[in-house]
CSV table of C-alpha atoms and ligand atoms in Angstrom, one decimal:
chain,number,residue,atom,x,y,z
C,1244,UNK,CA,134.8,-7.1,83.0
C,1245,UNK,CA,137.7,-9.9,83.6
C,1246,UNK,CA,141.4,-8.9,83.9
C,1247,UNK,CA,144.4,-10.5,84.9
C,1248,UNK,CA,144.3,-9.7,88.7
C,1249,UNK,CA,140.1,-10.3,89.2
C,1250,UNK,CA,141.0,-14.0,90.5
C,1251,UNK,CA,143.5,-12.6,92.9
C,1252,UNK,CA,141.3,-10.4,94.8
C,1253,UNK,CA,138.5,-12.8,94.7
C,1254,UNK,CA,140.2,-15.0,97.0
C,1255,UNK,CA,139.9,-14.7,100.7
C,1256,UNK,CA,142.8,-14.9,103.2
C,1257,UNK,CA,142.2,-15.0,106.7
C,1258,UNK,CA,144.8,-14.0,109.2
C,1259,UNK,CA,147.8,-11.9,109.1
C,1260,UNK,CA,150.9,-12.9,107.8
C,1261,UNK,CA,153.7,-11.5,108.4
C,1262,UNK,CA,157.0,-10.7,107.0
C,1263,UNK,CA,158.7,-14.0,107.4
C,1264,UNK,CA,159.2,-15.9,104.1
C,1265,UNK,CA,157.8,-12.9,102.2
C,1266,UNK,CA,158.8,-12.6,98.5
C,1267,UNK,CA,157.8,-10.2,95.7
C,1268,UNK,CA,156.4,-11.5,93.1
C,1269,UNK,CA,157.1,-9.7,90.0
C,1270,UNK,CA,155.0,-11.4,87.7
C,1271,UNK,CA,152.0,-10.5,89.5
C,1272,UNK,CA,153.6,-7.2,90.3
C,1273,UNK,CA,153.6,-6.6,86.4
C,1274,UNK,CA,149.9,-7.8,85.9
C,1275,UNK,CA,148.5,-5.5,88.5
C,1276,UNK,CA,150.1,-2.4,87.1
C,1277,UNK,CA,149.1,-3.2,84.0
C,1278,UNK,CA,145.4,-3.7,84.9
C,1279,UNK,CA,145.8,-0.2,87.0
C,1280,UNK,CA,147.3,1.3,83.7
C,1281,UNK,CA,144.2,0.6,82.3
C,1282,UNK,CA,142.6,3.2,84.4
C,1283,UNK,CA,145.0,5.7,84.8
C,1284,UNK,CA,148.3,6.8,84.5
C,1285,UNK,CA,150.2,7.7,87.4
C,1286,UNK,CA,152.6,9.5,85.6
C,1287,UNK,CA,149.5,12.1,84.2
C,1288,UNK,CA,146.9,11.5,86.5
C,1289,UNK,CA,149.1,12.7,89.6
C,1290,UNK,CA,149.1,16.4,88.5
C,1291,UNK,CA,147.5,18.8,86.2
C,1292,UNK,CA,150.0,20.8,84.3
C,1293,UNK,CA,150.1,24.4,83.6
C,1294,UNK,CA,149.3,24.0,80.1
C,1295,UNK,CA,145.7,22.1,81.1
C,1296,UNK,CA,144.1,25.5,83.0
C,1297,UNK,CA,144.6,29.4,82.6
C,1298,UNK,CA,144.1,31.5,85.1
C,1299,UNK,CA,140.6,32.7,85.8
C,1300,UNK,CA,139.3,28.8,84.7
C,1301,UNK,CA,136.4,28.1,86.0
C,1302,UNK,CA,136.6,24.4,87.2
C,1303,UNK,CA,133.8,22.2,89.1
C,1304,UNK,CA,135.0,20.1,92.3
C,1305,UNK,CA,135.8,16.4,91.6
C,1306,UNK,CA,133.4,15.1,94.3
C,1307,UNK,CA,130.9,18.4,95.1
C,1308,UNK,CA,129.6,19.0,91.1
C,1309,UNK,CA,127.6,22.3,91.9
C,1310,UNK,CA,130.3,23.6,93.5
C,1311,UNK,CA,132.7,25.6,91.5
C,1312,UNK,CA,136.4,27.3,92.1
C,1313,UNK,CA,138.4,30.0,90.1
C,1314,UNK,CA,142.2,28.9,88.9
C,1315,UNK,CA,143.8,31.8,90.7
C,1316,UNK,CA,147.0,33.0,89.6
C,1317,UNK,CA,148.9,32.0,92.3
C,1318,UNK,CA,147.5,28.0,91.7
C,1319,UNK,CA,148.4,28.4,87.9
C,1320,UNK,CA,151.8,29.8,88.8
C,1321,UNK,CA,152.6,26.6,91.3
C,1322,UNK,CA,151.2,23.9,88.6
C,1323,UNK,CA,154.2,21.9,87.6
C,1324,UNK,CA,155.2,22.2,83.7
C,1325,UNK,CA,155.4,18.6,83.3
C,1326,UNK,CA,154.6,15.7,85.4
C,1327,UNK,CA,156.6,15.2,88.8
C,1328,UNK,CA,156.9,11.6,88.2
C,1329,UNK,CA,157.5,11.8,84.3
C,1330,UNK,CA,159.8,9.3,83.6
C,1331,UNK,CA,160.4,8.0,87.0
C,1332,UNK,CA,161.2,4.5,87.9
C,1333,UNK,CA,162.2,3.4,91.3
C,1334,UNK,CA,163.9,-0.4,92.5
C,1335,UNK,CA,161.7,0.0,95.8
C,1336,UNK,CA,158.9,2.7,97.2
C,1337,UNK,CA,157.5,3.1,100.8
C,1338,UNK,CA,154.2,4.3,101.3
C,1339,UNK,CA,153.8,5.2,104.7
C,1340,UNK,CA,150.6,5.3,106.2
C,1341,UNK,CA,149.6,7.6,109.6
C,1342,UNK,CA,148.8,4.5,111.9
C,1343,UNK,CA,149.8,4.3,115.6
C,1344,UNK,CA,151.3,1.1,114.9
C,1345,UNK,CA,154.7,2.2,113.7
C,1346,UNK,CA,154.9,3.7,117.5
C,1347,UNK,CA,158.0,1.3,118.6
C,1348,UNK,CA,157.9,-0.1,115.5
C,1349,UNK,CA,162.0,0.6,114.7
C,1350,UNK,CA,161.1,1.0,110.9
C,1351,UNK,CA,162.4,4.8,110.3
C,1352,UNK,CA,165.8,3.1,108.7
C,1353,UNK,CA,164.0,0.7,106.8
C,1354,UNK,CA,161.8,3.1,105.3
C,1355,UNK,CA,164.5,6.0,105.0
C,1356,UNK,CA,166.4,3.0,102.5
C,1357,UNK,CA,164.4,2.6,100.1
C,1358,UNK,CA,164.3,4.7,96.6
C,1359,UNK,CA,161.1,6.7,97.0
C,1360,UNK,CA,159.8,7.4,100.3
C,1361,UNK,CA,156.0,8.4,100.0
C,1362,UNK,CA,153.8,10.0,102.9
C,1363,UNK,CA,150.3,11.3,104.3
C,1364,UNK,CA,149.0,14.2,105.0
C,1365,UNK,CA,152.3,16.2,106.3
C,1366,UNK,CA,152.4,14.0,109.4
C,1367,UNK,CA,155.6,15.3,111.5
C,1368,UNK,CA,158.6,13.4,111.5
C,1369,UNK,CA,160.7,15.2,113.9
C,1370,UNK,CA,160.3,13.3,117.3
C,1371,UNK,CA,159.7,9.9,115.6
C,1372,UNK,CA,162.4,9.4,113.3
C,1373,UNK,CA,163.3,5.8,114.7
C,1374,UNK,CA,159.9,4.7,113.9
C,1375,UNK,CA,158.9,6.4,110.8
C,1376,UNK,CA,162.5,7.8,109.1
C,1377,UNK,CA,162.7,11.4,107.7
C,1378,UNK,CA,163.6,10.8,103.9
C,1379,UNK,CA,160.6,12.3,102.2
C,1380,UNK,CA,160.2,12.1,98.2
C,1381,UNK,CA,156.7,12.6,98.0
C,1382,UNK,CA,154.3,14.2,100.7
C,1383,UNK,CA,150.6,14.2,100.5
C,1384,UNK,CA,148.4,17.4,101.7
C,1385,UNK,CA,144.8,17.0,102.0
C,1386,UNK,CA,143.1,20.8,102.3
C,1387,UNK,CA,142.0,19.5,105.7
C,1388,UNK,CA,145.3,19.4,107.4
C,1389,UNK,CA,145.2,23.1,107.5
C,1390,UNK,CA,141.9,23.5,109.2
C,1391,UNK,CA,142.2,20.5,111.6
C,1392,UNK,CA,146.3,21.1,112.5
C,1393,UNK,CA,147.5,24.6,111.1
C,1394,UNK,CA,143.7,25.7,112.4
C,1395,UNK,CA,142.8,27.6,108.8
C,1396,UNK,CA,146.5,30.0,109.2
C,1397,UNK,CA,144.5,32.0,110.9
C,1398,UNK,CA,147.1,33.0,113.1
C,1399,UNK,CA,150.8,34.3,112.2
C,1400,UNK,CA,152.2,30.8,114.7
C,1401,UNK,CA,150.2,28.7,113.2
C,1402,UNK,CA,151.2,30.3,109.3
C,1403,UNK,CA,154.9,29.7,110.7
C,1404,UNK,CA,154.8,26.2,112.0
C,1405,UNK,CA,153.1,25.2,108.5
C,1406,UNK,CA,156.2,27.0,106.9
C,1407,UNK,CA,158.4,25.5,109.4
C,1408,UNK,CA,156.8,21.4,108.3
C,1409,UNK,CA,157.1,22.9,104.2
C,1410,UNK,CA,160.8,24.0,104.7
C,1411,UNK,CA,161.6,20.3,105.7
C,1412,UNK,CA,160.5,19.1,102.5
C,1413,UNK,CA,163.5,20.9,100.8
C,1414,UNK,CA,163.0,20.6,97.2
C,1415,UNK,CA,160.2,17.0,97.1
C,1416,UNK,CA,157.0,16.4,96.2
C,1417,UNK,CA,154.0,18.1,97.8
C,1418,UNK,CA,151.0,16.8,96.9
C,1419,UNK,CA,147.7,18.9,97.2
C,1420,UNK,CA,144.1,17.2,96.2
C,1421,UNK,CA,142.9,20.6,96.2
C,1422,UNK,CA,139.9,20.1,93.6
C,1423,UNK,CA,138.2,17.5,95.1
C,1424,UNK,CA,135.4,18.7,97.7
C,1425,UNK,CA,133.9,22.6,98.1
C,1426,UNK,CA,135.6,24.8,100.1
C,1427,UNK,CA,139.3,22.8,99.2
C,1428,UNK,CA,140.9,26.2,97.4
C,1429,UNK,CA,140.3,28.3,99.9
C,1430,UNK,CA,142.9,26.5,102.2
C,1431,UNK,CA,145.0,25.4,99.1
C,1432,UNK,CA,145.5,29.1,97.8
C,1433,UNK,CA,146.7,30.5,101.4
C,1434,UNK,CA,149.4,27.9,101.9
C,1435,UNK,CA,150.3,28.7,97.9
C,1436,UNK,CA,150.3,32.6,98.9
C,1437,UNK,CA,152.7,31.6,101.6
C,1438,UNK,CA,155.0,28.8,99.6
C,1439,UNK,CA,155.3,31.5,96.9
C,1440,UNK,CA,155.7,34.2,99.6
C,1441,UNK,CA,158.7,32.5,101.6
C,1442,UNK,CA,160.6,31.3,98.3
C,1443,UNK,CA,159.5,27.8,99.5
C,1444,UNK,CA,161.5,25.1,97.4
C,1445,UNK,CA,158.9,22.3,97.9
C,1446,UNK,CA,157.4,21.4,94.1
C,1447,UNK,CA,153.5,21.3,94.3
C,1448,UNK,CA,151.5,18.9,92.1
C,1449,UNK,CA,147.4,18.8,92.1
C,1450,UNK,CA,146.2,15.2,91.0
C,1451,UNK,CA,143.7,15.2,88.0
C,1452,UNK,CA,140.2,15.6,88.2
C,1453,UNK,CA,140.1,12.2,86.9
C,1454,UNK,CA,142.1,10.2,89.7
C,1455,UNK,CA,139.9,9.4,92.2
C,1456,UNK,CA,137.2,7.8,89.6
C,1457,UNK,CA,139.7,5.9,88.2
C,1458,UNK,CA,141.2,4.8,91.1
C,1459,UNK,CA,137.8,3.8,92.4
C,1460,UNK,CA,137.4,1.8,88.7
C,1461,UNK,CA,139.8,0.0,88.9
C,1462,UNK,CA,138.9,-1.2,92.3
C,1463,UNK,CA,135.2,-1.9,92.1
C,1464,UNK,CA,136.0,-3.8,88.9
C,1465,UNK,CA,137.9,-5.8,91.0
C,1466,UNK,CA,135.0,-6.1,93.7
C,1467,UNK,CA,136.1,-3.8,96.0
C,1468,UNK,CA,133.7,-1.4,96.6
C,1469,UNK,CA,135.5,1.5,98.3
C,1470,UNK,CA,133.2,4.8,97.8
C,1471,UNK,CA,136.5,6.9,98.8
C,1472,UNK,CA,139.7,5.5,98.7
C,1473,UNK,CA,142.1,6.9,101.3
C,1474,UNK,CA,145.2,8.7,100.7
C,1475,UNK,CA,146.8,5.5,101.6
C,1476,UNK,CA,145.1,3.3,98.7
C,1477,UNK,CA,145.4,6.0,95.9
C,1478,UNK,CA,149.5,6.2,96.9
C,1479,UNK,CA,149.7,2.3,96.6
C,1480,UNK,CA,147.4,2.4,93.6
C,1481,UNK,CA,149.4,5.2,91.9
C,1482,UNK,CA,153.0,3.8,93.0
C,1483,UNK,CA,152.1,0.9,90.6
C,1484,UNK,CA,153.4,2.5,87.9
C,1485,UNK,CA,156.3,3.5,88.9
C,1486,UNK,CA,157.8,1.2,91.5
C,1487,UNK,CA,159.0,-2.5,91.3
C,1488,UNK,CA,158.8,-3.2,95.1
C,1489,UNK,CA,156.4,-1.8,97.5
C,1490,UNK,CA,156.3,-1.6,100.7
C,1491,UNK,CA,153.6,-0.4,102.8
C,1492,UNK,CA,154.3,0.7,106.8
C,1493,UNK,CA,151.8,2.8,108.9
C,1494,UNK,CA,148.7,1.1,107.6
C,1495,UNK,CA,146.3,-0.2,110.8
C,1496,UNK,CA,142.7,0.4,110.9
C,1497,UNK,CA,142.1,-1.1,114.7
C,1498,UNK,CA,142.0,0.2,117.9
C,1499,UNK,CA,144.2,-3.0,118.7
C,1500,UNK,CA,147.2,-4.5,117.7
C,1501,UNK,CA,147.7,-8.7,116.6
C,1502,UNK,CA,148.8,-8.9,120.6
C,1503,UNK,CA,145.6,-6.7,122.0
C,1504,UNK,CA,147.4,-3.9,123.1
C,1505,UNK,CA,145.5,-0.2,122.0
C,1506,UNK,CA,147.0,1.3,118.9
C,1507,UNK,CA,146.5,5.3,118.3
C,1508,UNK,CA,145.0,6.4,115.0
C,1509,UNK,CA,148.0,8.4,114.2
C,1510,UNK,CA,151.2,8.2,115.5
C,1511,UNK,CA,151.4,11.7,116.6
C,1512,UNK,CA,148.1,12.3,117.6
C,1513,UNK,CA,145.3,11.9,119.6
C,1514,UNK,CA,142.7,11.7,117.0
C,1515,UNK,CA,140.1,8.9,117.5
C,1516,UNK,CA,139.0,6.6,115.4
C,1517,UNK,CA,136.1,6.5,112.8
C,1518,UNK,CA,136.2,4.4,110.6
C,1519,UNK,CA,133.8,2.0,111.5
C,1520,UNK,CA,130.4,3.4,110.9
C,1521,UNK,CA,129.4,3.5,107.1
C,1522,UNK,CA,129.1,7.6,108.3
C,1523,UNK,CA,133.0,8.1,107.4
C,1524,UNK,CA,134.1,8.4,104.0
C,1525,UNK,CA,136.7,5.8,104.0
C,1526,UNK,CA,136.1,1.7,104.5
C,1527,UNK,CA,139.5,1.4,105.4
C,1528,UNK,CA,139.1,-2.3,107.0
C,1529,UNK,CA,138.1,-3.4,103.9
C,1530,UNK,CA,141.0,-1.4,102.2
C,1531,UNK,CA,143.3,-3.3,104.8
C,1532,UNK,CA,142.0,-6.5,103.8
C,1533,UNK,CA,142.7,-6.5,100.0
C,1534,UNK,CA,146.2,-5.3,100.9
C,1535,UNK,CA,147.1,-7.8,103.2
C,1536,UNK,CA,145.8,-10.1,100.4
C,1537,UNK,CA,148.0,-8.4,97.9
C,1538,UNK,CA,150.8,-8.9,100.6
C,1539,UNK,CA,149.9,-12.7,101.1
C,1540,UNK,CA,150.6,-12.7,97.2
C,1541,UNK,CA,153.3,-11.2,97.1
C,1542,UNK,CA,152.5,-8.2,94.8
C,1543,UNK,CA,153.1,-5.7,97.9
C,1544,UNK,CA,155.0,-5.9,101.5
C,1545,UNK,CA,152.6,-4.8,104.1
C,1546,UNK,CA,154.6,-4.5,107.2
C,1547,UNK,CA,152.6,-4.3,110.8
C,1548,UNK,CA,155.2,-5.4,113.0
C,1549,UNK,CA,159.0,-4.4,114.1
C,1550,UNK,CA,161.3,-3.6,111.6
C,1551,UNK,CA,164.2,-6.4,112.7
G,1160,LIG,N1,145.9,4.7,107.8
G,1160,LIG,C1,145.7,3.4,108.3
G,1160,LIG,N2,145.4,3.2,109.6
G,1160,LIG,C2,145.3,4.2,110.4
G,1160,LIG,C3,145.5,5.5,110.0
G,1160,LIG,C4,145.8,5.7,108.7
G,1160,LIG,O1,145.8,2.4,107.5
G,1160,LIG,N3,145.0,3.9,111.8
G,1160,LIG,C5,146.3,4.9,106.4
G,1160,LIG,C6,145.1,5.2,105.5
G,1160,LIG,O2,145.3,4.6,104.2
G,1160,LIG,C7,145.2,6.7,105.4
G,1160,LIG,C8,146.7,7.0,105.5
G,1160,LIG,O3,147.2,6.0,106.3
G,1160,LIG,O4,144.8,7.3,104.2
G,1160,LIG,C9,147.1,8.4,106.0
G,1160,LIG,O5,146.5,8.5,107.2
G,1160,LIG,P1,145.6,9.8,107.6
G,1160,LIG,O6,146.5,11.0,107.3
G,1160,LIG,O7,145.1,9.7,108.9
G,1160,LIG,O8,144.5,9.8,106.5
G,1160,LIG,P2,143.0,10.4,106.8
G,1160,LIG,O9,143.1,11.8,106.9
G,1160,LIG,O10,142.3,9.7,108.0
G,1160,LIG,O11,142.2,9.9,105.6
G,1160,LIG,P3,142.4,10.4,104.1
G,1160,LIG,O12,143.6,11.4,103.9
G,1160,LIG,O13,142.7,9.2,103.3
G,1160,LIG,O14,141.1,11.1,103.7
């Protein structure tokens, strides 16, 4: 199938560019979220709403078919009424991705600035701020993030520091792909016991079961055959719809930066990288590519450097 942005991500761009002489280009800007619209709609597709499930739904996981989950009460009570981002329009977004290159980077004030400050998977703020900010409008949860850093809330500390990270996300957007692979609502309805439990503020949203197929769609039809897009890709796919500018900090698949010095796989962690066997989910070099391609464009700012 041809659309308007098939040419753009057919070309090939070698190199890095970076930020000097950069300049959004609005046309394209409006041609890509227009082919993207075509797919899905980030103003439905981020959440389900209470008025799509009842409780005691039985509901098959996105990515796991066989497996199956109950809505519990406590889900259905948490499901937003209406979509988070109905209506919403923003001058400038910042996705912000978890990579170790934003160590030293000086980019927390740039990112804090703009309109609509998106993140990953609850990374911590606190003890970074000059590099990565502390505004958050829109945080991302994946069900793993309690196993691997809140180790399953097994324990009354680790049940507190998770509340402790939620507090600080006052009244924003916490964003919880909790139907997507077996085993996902187990973790999901704990931390909703304990948001509903501690009178939490944070407003929870659960992306459609449709998302990630679309979001894939859109991108294979474009060539780009990601199996799994990463948290990362899906925010830049569904900010799109709802921001003019965006710009893209935290996103470094390598080991090494443009100089050869070692970059971390997250900022504020010693995780290791392993991304680049086909045995991960995610192909996020090839991710990387097409946006620096998009950035090259001009459709999207994709900043690896300082923040000057
Ligand atoms: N990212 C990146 N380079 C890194 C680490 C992360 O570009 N070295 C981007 C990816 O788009 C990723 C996002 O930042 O989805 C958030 O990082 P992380 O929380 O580490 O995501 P993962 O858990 O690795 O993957 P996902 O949530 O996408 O399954």
């Amino acid at each position: 199938m041809a659309n308007g942005s098939e040419k753009l991500f057919g070309n090939v761009l070698n190199g890095l560019d970076l930020g000097v002489g950069w300049k959004i280009n609005a046309t394209l800007v409006s041609i890509i979220r227009k082919d993207i619209l075509r797919y899905l709609d980030a103003e439905r597709d981020v959440s389900v709403i209470k008025s799509n499930f009842k409780p005691g739904d039985t509901i098959r996981y996105v990515l796991d078919r066989r497996r199956t989950f109950s809505v519990s009460q406590t889900l259905h009570s948490l499901l937003p009424e209406v979509s988070p981002l109905k209506n919403k329009t923003f001058k400038t977004c910042a996705v912000v991705g978890n990579s170790g290159i934003l160590l030293k980077s000086g980019c927390g004030k740039e990112i804090d600035n703009h309109s609509f400050v998106i993140r990953c998977n609850l990374a911590p703020l606190e003890g970074f701020a000059d590099d990565v900010g502390l505004r958050s409008d829109f945080t991302t949860m994946n069900p793993s993030v309690i196993q691997r850093v809140y180790g399953g809330l097994r324990e009354e500390t680790q049940q507190e520091n998770l509340i402790q990270r939620l507090r600080q996300l006052n009244d924003s957007v916490l964003w919880i792909p909790a139907f997507m692979v077996k085993g996902g609502m187990k973790h999901v309805d704990t931390v909703n016991e304990l948001i509903l439990k501690h009178k939490l503020k944070v407003r929870t949203a659960y992306p459609s079961l449709r998302l990630i197929h679309a979001v894939r769609g859109f991108w294979l039809t474009n060539k780009i055959n990601i199996k799994r897009p990463t948290t990362g890709l899906l925010m830049y796919t569904m900010a799109t719809r709802f921001c003019d500018e965006i710009y893209l900090y935290g996103f470094w698949p390598f080991p090494k930066d443009a100089s050869g010095n070692p970059v971390q796989y997250h900022y504020f962690d010693g995780l290791k990288y392993r991304y680049f066997s086909n045995a991960g989910p995610h192909r996020m070099p090839l991710e990387f590519q097409t946006l620096q391609r998009l950035h090259s464009k001009g459709a999207l700012k994709l900043t690896t450097s300082k923040c000057t």
